Amino acid sequence: MANNPKSQVELSKLIFTMNWEDPESDKAALQIKPGEQVMTITSGGCNTLEMLLLNPAIIYAVDINPAQTYLLELKIRALQQLSYPEFICLMGLTDTMNRPAIFEKIKPHLSEPALAFWLAHQPIISNGILMSGRFEKFVRIASRMLQLIQGRRKVQQVFAPSSLQEQQEFYDMHFNTWQFRLIFKMLFNKRMLARRGLSADYFYFDDGSHSYAESFYKRAHNVLTNVPVQDNYFLALYLLGNYKSNFQVPAYLKEENFPILQKNVSNLQLITADVKQWLKSRQPDSIDCFSLSNICELKSEEDTTLLFEEVARVAKNGARCCFRNLIVPREIPQSLQDRIRKNKPLSEQLLEKDRSFVYGKVAAYTIVK
């Protein structure tokens, strides 16, 4: 069934205020080197900022949704104008300062459209940015329901095991209850996901599942039994609704990386556009890395083919590409697989070890010319 990206993305709505793609997977797939040119999907902006730590020459952050561009613009201006304590307070990691007062320091440096957007969304500023998007609110609802049904103490005990064996034993003996499985039926269904900004009427599952609930349960089962819980801040967000501590956070939020981001943030260019149309404006053989998130799910198979034709044209020889599937299976079109080659062993490893359980596919490719 053909679909229109504008029907899937509510333009001007802030769907994500953080990234839910594991940046370690992207970094392993893309192998970004200093001085390279990188294209990312803006989304919550977190992974784009994370990639700045690798010293690329430029990152083009592209998103069809202007609200996501305004979000990353706010984070950029916060990095440039604030101290580290002010920055993490505005993000929502601490509540030790007055966030609206912090925002006043950023206001003069925002573009007119971004300023108008944020003046109309002051509750997000007051509440802390990172858990205030539509999907983040869904995650908080899910975590509260989980703690109510499983018990807060049991949920916290998920993070106690120090080995995978202990982790698997705890899950099998104490956590994998019928109540736990019920949560997936209640929350991971078409209607609930659509209300939180994730809609698809044309999906099928390539993991043998027959429903959203079954597919997401399998993904959760893997991350709870096969991926170490100790440093998995994504799991903390899903189960607790917040980071466990200010030390178990993405690299871009850590104090030691703050000066690097302040130095490199000028190497970031924001673009509000459809990715395919933006790629058409680029010169051939000009980009080294493509981080495409799961945007192929927002496109028909025909449009997906056109997108990857542009990726193949714009990519340098040896360029790397990473993309994901959430609820709609997509793959590189057959006609392009001789040029955009999947690294199957790495892709399998990335999916198996991905700390964010929601994605059903994480795959790495190399463009060969």
CSV table of C-alpha atoms in Angstrom, one decimal:
chain,number,residue,atom,x,y,z
A,1,MET,CA,0.0,0.0,0.0
A,2,ALA,CA,1.4,3.4,-1.0
A,3,ASN,CA,1.8,5.9,1.8
A,4,ASN,CA,2.6,9.5,2.1
A,5,PRO,CA,5.3,10.7,4.6
A,6,LYS,CA,3.1,13.6,5.6
A,7,SER,CA,0.3,11.3,6.6
A,8,GLN,CA,2.7,9.4,8.9
A,9,VAL,CA,4.6,12.4,10.4
A,10,GLU,CA,2.4,15.1,12.0
A,11,LEU,CA,4.3,18.2,10.8
A,12,SER,CA,4.9,20.7,13.6
A,13,LYS,CA,4.2,18.1,16.3
A,14,LEU,CA,7.2,17.1,18.4
A,15,ILE,CA,7.1,13.4,18.2
A,16,PHE,CA,10.5,12.7,19.8
A,17,THR,CA,12.5,14.8,22.2
A,18,MET,CA,15.3,12.3,22.3
A,19,ASN,CA,16.7,9.5,20.1
A,20,TRP,CA,15.6,5.9,20.7
A,21,GLU,CA,18.2,4.5,18.4
A,22,ASP,CA,21.3,3.1,20.2
A,23,PRO,CA,24.1,5.4,19.1
A,24,GLU,CA,26.7,2.6,19.7
A,25,SER,CA,25.0,0.7,16.9
A,26,ASP,CA,25.2,3.6,14.5
A,27,LYS,CA,28.9,4.2,15.4
A,28,ALA,CA,29.7,0.6,14.8
A,29,ALA,CA,27.9,0.6,11.5
A,30,LEU,CA,29.2,3.9,10.2
A,31,GLN,CA,32.8,4.0,11.5
A,32,ILE,CA,32.9,7.8,11.2
A,33,LYS,CA,36.4,9.1,10.7
A,34,PRO,CA,37.6,12.7,11.5
A,35,GLY,CA,37.0,15.0,8.5
A,36,GLU,CA,34.2,12.9,6.9
A,37,GLN,CA,30.8,14.3,5.8
A,38,VAL,CA,27.8,12.7,7.5
A,39,MET,CA,24.1,12.8,6.9
A,40,THR,CA,21.7,12.0,9.7
A,41,ILE,CA,17.9,12.1,10.4
A,42,THR,CA,17.5,14.8,13.0
A,43,SER,CA,14.7,13.2,15.1
A,44,GLY,CA,15.5,14.0,18.7
A,45,GLY,CA,19.0,15.3,17.8
A,46,CYS,CA,20.8,13.2,20.5
A,47,ASN,CA,22.6,10.9,18.1
A,48,THR,CA,23.5,13.7,15.8
A,49,LEU,CA,25.2,15.4,18.7
A,50,GLU,CA,26.8,12.1,19.7
A,51,MET,CA,28.4,11.9,16.3
A,52,LEU,CA,29.9,15.3,16.7
A,53,LEU,CA,32.2,13.7,19.3
A,54,LEU,CA,33.9,11.8,16.4
A,55,ASN,CA,35.0,15.0,14.8
A,56,PRO,CA,33.4,14.9,11.3
A,57,ALA,CA,33.9,17.8,9.0
A,58,ILE,CA,30.2,18.4,8.8
A,59,ILE,CA,26.9,16.7,9.8
A,60,TYR,CA,23.8,17.4,7.7
A,61,ALA,CA,20.8,16.8,10.0
A,62,VAL,CA,17.7,16.4,7.9
A,63,ASP,CA,14.1,16.0,8.9
A,64,ILE,CA,10.8,16.6,7.2
A,65,ASN,CA,9.3,17.7,10.5
A,66,PRO,CA,10.2,21.3,11.4
A,67,ALA,CA,9.5,20.7,15.1
A,68,GLN,CA,12.4,18.2,15.2
A,69,THR,CA,14.6,20.8,13.6
A,70,TYR,CA,13.6,23.4,16.2
A,71,LEU,CA,14.4,20.9,18.9
A,72,LEU,CA,17.9,20.3,17.7
A,73,GLU,CA,18.4,24.1,17.2
A,74,LEU,CA,17.4,24.6,20.8
A,75,LYS,CA,19.9,21.9,22.0
A,76,ILE,CA,22.6,23.6,19.8
A,77,ARG,CA,22.0,27.0,21.3
A,78,ALA,CA,21.9,25.5,24.7
A,79,LEU,CA,25.4,24.0,24.2
A,80,GLN,CA,26.7,27.3,22.9
A,81,GLN,CA,25.2,29.6,25.5
A,82,LEU,CA,24.9,27.7,28.8
A,83,SER,CA,27.1,26.2,31.4
A,84,TYR,CA,27.1,22.4,31.8
A,85,PRO,CA,24.9,22.5,34.9
A,86,GLU,CA,22.4,24.8,33.1
A,87,PHE,CA,22.4,22.5,30.0
A,88,ILE,CA,21.6,19.3,31.9
A,89,CYS,CA,18.9,21.1,33.9
A,90,LEU,CA,17.2,22.3,30.7
A,91,MET,CA,17.5,18.8,29.3
A,92,GLY,CA,15.7,17.4,32.4
A,93,LEU,CA,18.5,15.5,34.1
A,94,THR,CA,18.4,17.8,37.1
A,95,ASP,CA,15.8,20.2,38.6
A,96,THR,CA,18.2,22.4,40.6
A,97,MET,CA,17.6,25.6,38.5
A,98,ASN,CA,14.7,27.6,37.1
A,99,ARG,CA,14.3,26.2,33.5
A,100,PRO,CA,12.3,29.2,32.1
A,101,ALA,CA,15.1,31.5,33.4
A,102,ILE,CA,17.7,29.3,31.6
A,103,PHE,CA,15.6,29.5,28.4
A,104,GLU,CA,15.8,33.3,28.6
A,105,LYS,CA,19.5,33.0,27.9
A,106,ILE,CA,18.9,31.1,24.7
A,107,LYS,CA,16.0,33.1,23.3
A,108,PRO,CA,18.0,35.8,21.6
A,109,HIS,CA,20.0,33.2,19.7
A,110,LEU,CA,17.1,31.2,18.2
A,111,SER,CA,15.8,31.7,14.7
A,112,GLU,CA,12.4,33.4,14.4
A,113,PRO,CA,10.5,30.1,13.6
A,114,ALA,CA,12.3,28.2,16.4
A,115,LEU,CA,11.6,31.0,18.9
A,116,ALA,CA,7.9,31.1,17.9
A,117,PHE,CA,7.7,27.3,18.3
A,118,TRP,CA,9.3,27.3,21.8
A,119,LEU,CA,7.3,30.2,23.0
A,120,ALA,CA,4.2,28.1,22.1
A,121,HIS,CA,5.6,25.1,24.0
A,122,GLN,CA,6.7,26.5,27.3
A,123,PRO,CA,5.5,23.4,29.3
A,124,ILE,CA,8.2,21.3,27.6
A,125,ILE,CA,10.8,23.9,28.7
A,126,SER,CA,9.5,23.9,32.3
A,127,ASN,CA,9.3,20.1,32.5
A,128,GLY,CA,12.7,19.4,31.1
A,129,ILE,CA,13.1,18.6,27.4
A,130,LEU,CA,14.2,15.0,27.1
A,131,MET,CA,11.1,13.1,28.2
A,132,SER,CA,8.5,15.5,26.8
A,133,GLY,CA,7.8,14.3,23.3
A,134,ARG,CA,4.7,12.3,22.3
A,135,PHE,CA,6.7,9.0,22.2
A,136,GLU,CA,8.5,9.8,25.5
A,137,LYS,CA,5.1,10.4,27.2
A,138,PHE,CA,4.1,7.0,26.0
A,139,VAL,CA,7.3,5.5,27.5
A,140,ARG,CA,6.5,7.1,30.8
A,141,ILE,CA,2.9,5.7,30.7
A,142,ALA,CA,4.3,2.2,29.9
A,143,SER,CA,6.9,2.4,32.7
A,144,ARG,CA,4.3,3.5,35.3
A,145,MET,CA,2.0,0.7,34.2
A,146,LEU,CA,4.8,-1.8,34.4
A,147,GLN,CA,5.8,-0.7,37.9
A,148,LEU,CA,2.1,-0.9,39.0
A,149,ILE,CA,1.7,-4.4,37.7
A,150,GLN,CA,5.1,-5.9,38.5
A,151,GLY,CA,5.9,-3.8,41.5
A,152,ARG,CA,8.5,-1.0,41.6
A,153,ARG,CA,10.9,-3.0,43.7
A,154,LYS,CA,10.9,-5.9,41.2
A,155,VAL,CA,11.4,-3.5,38.3
A,156,GLN,CA,14.4,-2.0,40.0
A,157,GLN,CA,15.8,-5.4,40.7
A,158,VAL,CA,16.1,-6.0,36.9
A,159,PHE,CA,19.3,-3.9,37.1
A,160,ALA,CA,20.9,-5.9,40.0
A,161,PRO,CA,22.4,-8.9,38.1
A,162,SER,CA,26.1,-8.6,37.4
A,163,SER,CA,26.2,-11.3,34.7
A,164,LEU,CA,24.1,-12.5,31.8
A,165,GLN,CA,23.4,-15.8,33.5
A,166,GLU,CA,22.1,-14.0,36.6
A,167,GLN,CA,20.1,-11.7,34.4
A,168,GLN,CA,18.5,-14.6,32.5
A,169,GLU,CA,17.7,-16.4,35.7
A,170,PHE,CA,16.0,-13.3,37.2
A,171,TYR,CA,14.0,-12.8,34.1
A,172,ASP,CA,12.8,-16.4,33.8
A,173,MET,CA,12.0,-16.8,37.5
A,174,HIS,CA,10.6,-13.4,38.5
A,175,PHE,CA,9.9,-11.1,35.6
A,176,ASN,CA,8.5,-13.0,32.7
A,177,THR,CA,5.1,-13.3,34.2
A,178,TRP,CA,1.7,-13.3,32.4
A,179,GLN,CA,1.2,-9.8,33.7
A,180,PHE,CA,4.4,-8.7,32.0
A,181,ARG,CA,3.1,-10.2,28.7
A,182,LEU,CA,-0.3,-8.6,29.2
A,183,ILE,CA,1.3,-5.1,29.2
A,184,PHE,CA,2.4,-5.6,25.6
A,185,LYS,CA,-1.1,-6.4,24.6
A,186,MET,CA,-2.4,-3.3,26.3
A,187,LEU,CA,0.2,-0.9,25.1
A,188,PHE,CA,1.7,-2.2,21.9
A,189,ASN,CA,-1.3,-2.3,19.7
A,190,LYS,CA,-2.2,-0.3,16.5
A,191,ARG,CA,-4.5,2.2,18.2
A,192,MET,CA,-2.2,3.0,21.1
A,193,LEU,CA,0.9,3.4,19.0
A,194,ALA,CA,-0.9,5.6,16.5
A,195,ARG,CA,-1.9,7.9,19.3
A,196,ARG,CA,1.8,8.2,20.2
A,197,GLY,CA,2.9,9.1,16.7
A,198,LEU,CA,3.7,5.6,15.3
A,199,SER,CA,1.1,4.5,12.8
A,200,ALA,CA,1.1,1.9,10.0
A,201,ASP,CA,-1.8,0.2,8.3
A,202,TYR,CA,0.3,-1.6,5.8
A,203,PHE,CA,2.7,-3.6,7.9
A,204,TYR,CA,3.7,-7.3,8.1
A,205,PHE,CA,6.1,-8.8,10.5
A,206,ASP,CA,9.3,-10.5,9.4
A,207,ASP,CA,10.1,-12.1,12.8
A,208,GLY,CA,7.3,-14.6,12.7
A,209,SER,CA,5.0,-12.6,14.9
A,210,HIS,CA,1.3,-12.1,14.3
A,211,SER,CA,0.8,-8.8,16.2
A,212,TYR,CA,2.5,-5.7,17.5
A,213,ALA,CA,2.4,-7.1,21.0
A,214,GLU,CA,4.1,-10.4,20.1
A,215,SER,CA,6.8,-8.7,18.1
A,216,PHE,CA,7.7,-6.1,20.7
A,217,TYR,CA,7.5,-8.8,23.5
A,218,LYS,CA,10.2,-10.8,21.6
A,219,ARG,CA,12.4,-7.7,21.3
A,220,ALA,CA,12.0,-7.0,25.0
A,221,HIS,CA,12.8,-10.6,25.8
A,222,ASN,CA,16.1,-10.3,23.9
A,223,VAL,CA,17.3,-7.1,25.6
A,224,LEU,CA,16.3,-8.4,29.1
A,225,THR,CA,18.2,-11.7,28.6
A,226,ASN,CA,21.0,-11.2,26.1
A,227,VAL,CA,22.1,-7.6,26.5
A,228,PRO,CA,23.9,-6.5,29.8
A,229,VAL,CA,21.5,-4.4,31.9
A,230,GLN,CA,24.1,-2.6,33.9
A,231,ASP,CA,24.9,0.2,31.5
A,232,ASN,CA,21.7,0.1,29.4
A,233,TYR,CA,20.2,3.5,29.9
A,234,PHE,CA,17.6,2.8,27.3
A,235,LEU,CA,16.3,0.0,29.5
A,236,ALA,CA,16.2,2.3,32.5
A,237,LEU,CA,14.1,4.8,30.5
A,238,TYR,CA,11.6,2.0,29.4
A,239,LEU,CA,11.3,0.4,32.8
A,240,LEU,CA,11.8,3.4,35.2
A,241,GLY,CA,10.8,6.3,33.1
A,242,ASN,CA,14.1,8.1,33.7
A,243,TYR,CA,17.9,7.6,33.7
A,244,LYS,CA,19.2,5.6,36.7
A,245,SER,CA,21.8,8.3,37.4
A,246,ASN,CA,23.5,11.2,35.6
A,247,PHE,CA,26.4,9.0,35.0
A,248,GLN,CA,24.5,6.4,33.0
A,249,VAL,CA,23.4,8.7,30.1
A,250,PRO,CA,24.4,9.1,26.5
A,251,ALA,CA,27.9,10.4,25.8
A,252,TYR,CA,26.7,13.8,24.7
A,253,LEU,CA,25.2,14.5,28.1
A,254,LYS,CA,28.4,13.7,30.0
A,255,GLU,CA,30.3,16.6,31.5
A,256,GLU,CA,33.7,15.5,30.0
A,257,ASN,CA,32.3,15.7,26.5
A,258,PHE,CA,30.6,19.1,26.9
A,259,PRO,CA,33.7,21.2,25.7
A,260,ILE,CA,34.1,18.9,22.7
A,261,LEU,CA,30.5,19.5,21.7
A,262,GLN,CA,30.8,23.2,22.2
A,263,LYS,CA,33.9,23.2,19.9
A,264,ASN,CA,32.3,21.0,17.2
A,265,VAL,CA,28.7,22.2,17.2
A,266,SER,CA,29.4,24.7,14.4
A,267,ASN,CA,30.0,21.7,12.1
A,268,LEU,CA,26.3,20.9,12.2
A,269,GLN,CA,23.9,22.1,9.5
A,270,LEU,CA,20.1,21.8,10.1
A,271,ILE,CA,17.8,21.1,7.1
A,272,THR,CA,14.0,20.8,7.1
A,273,ALA,CA,13.2,18.8,4.0
A,274,ASP,CA,12.3,15.4,2.7
A,275,VAL,CA,15.5,13.4,2.7
A,276,LYS,CA,15.1,12.2,-0.9
A,277,GLN,CA,14.5,15.7,-2.2
A,278,TRP,CA,17.5,17.0,-0.2
A,279,LEU,CA,19.8,14.3,-1.6
A,280,LYS,CA,18.8,15.3,-5.1
A,281,SER,CA,20.3,18.7,-4.4
A,282,ARG,CA,23.7,17.2,-3.5
A,283,GLN,CA,26.7,16.6,-5.7
A,284,PRO,CA,27.6,13.0,-6.6
A,285,ASP,CA,30.3,11.3,-4.5
A,286,SER,CA,30.1,13.8,-1.7
A,287,ILE,CA,28.9,12.0,1.5
A,288,ASP,CA,30.7,9.4,3.6
A,289,CYS,CA,28.1,8.2,6.0
A,290,PHE,CA,24.3,8.0,6.1
A,291,SER,CA,22.3,7.4,9.3
A,292,LEU,CA,18.7,7.0,8.1
A,293,SER,CA,16.9,5.8,11.3
A,294,ASN,CA,13.7,4.1,10.2
A,295,ILE,CA,12.5,6.6,7.6
A,296,CYS,CA,12.0,3.9,4.9
A,297,GLU,CA,8.9,3.0,6.9
A,298,LEU,CA,7.4,6.3,6.1
A,299,LYS,CA,7.7,5.7,2.4
A,300,SER,CA,6.2,3.3,-0.2
A,301,GLU,CA,8.5,0.6,-1.6
A,302,GLU,CA,8.7,2.7,-4.8
A,303,ASP,CA,9.8,5.8,-2.9
A,304,THR,CA,12.2,3.7,-0.9
A,305,THR,CA,13.9,2.7,-4.2
A,306,LEU,CA,14.1,6.3,-5.3
A,307,LEU,CA,15.6,7.2,-1.9
A,308,PHE,CA,18.4,4.6,-2.1
A,309,GLU,CA,19.1,5.5,-5.8
A,310,GLU,CA,19.9,9.0,-4.5
A,311,VAL,CA,22.0,7.5,-1.6
A,312,ALA,CA,24.0,5.5,-4.1
A,313,ARG,CA,24.5,8.5,-6.3
A,314,VAL,CA,25.6,10.9,-3.5
A,315,ALA,CA,27.7,8.4,-1.6
A,316,LYS,CA,31.4,8.3,-2.0
A,317,ASN,CA,32.9,4.9,-2.9
A,318,GLY,CA,33.1,3.0,0.4
A,319,ALA,CA,30.5,5.1,2.2
A,320,ARG,CA,28.6,3.5,5.0
A,321,CYS,CA,24.9,3.5,5.6
A,322,CYS,CA,22.8,2.4,8.6
A,323,PHE,CA,19.0,2.1,8.8
A,324,ARG,CA,16.4,0.4,11.0
A,325,ASN,CA,12.9,-1.1,10.8
A,326,LEU,CA,10.4,-0.5,13.6
A,327,ILE,CA,7.1,-2.0,12.5
A,328,VAL,CA,7.4,-2.0,8.7
A,329,PRO,CA,10.0,-4.3,7.1
A,330,ARG,CA,12.1,-2.5,4.5
A,331,GLU,CA,15.3,-3.6,2.7
A,332,ILE,CA,17.6,-2.3,0.0
A,333,PRO,CA,15.8,-2.8,-3.3
A,334,GLN,CA,17.1,-5.8,-5.3
A,335,SER,CA,18.2,-3.6,-8.2
A,336,LEU,CA,20.6,-1.7,-5.9
A,337,GLN,CA,22.0,-4.5,-3.8
A,338,ASP,CA,25.2,-4.8,-6.0
A,339,ARG,CA,26.0,-1.2,-5.1
A,340,ILE,CA,24.6,-0.9,-1.6
A,341,ARG,CA,25.9,-4.1,0.0
A,342,LYS,CA,24.7,-5.4,3.4
A,343,ASN,CA,27.2,-6.4,6.0
A,344,LYS,CA,25.2,-9.4,7.2
A,345,PRO,CA,27.4,-10.5,10.1
A,346,LEU,CA,27.7,-7.0,11.5
A,347,SER,CA,24.0,-6.4,11.0
A,348,GLU,CA,23.1,-9.5,13.0
A,349,GLN,CA,25.5,-8.5,15.7
A,350,LEU,CA,24.1,-5.0,15.9
A,351,LEU,CA,20.5,-6.2,16.2
A,352,GLU,CA,21.4,-8.8,18.8
A,353,LYS,CA,23.3,-6.3,21.0
A,354,ASP,CA,21.2,-3.2,20.4
A,355,ARG,CA,20.3,-1.7,23.7
A,356,SER,CA,17.1,-0.1,22.5
A,357,PHE,CA,14.7,-3.0,22.1
A,358,VAL,CA,12.0,-1.4,20.0
A,359,TYR,CA,13.7,-1.8,16.6
A,360,GLY,CA,13.1,-5.1,14.7
A,361,LYS,CA,16.1,-4.4,12.4
A,362,VAL,CA,19.4,-2.6,12.7
A,363,ALA,CA,21.5,-3.0,9.5
A,364,ALA,CA,24.8,-1.8,8.1
A,365,TYR,CA,25.7,-1.3,4.5
A,366,THR,CA,28.6,-0.3,2.4
A,367,ILE,CA,28.2,1.6,-0.9
A,368,VAL,CA,30.5,0.3,-3.7
A,369,LYS,CA,31.2,2.1,-6.9
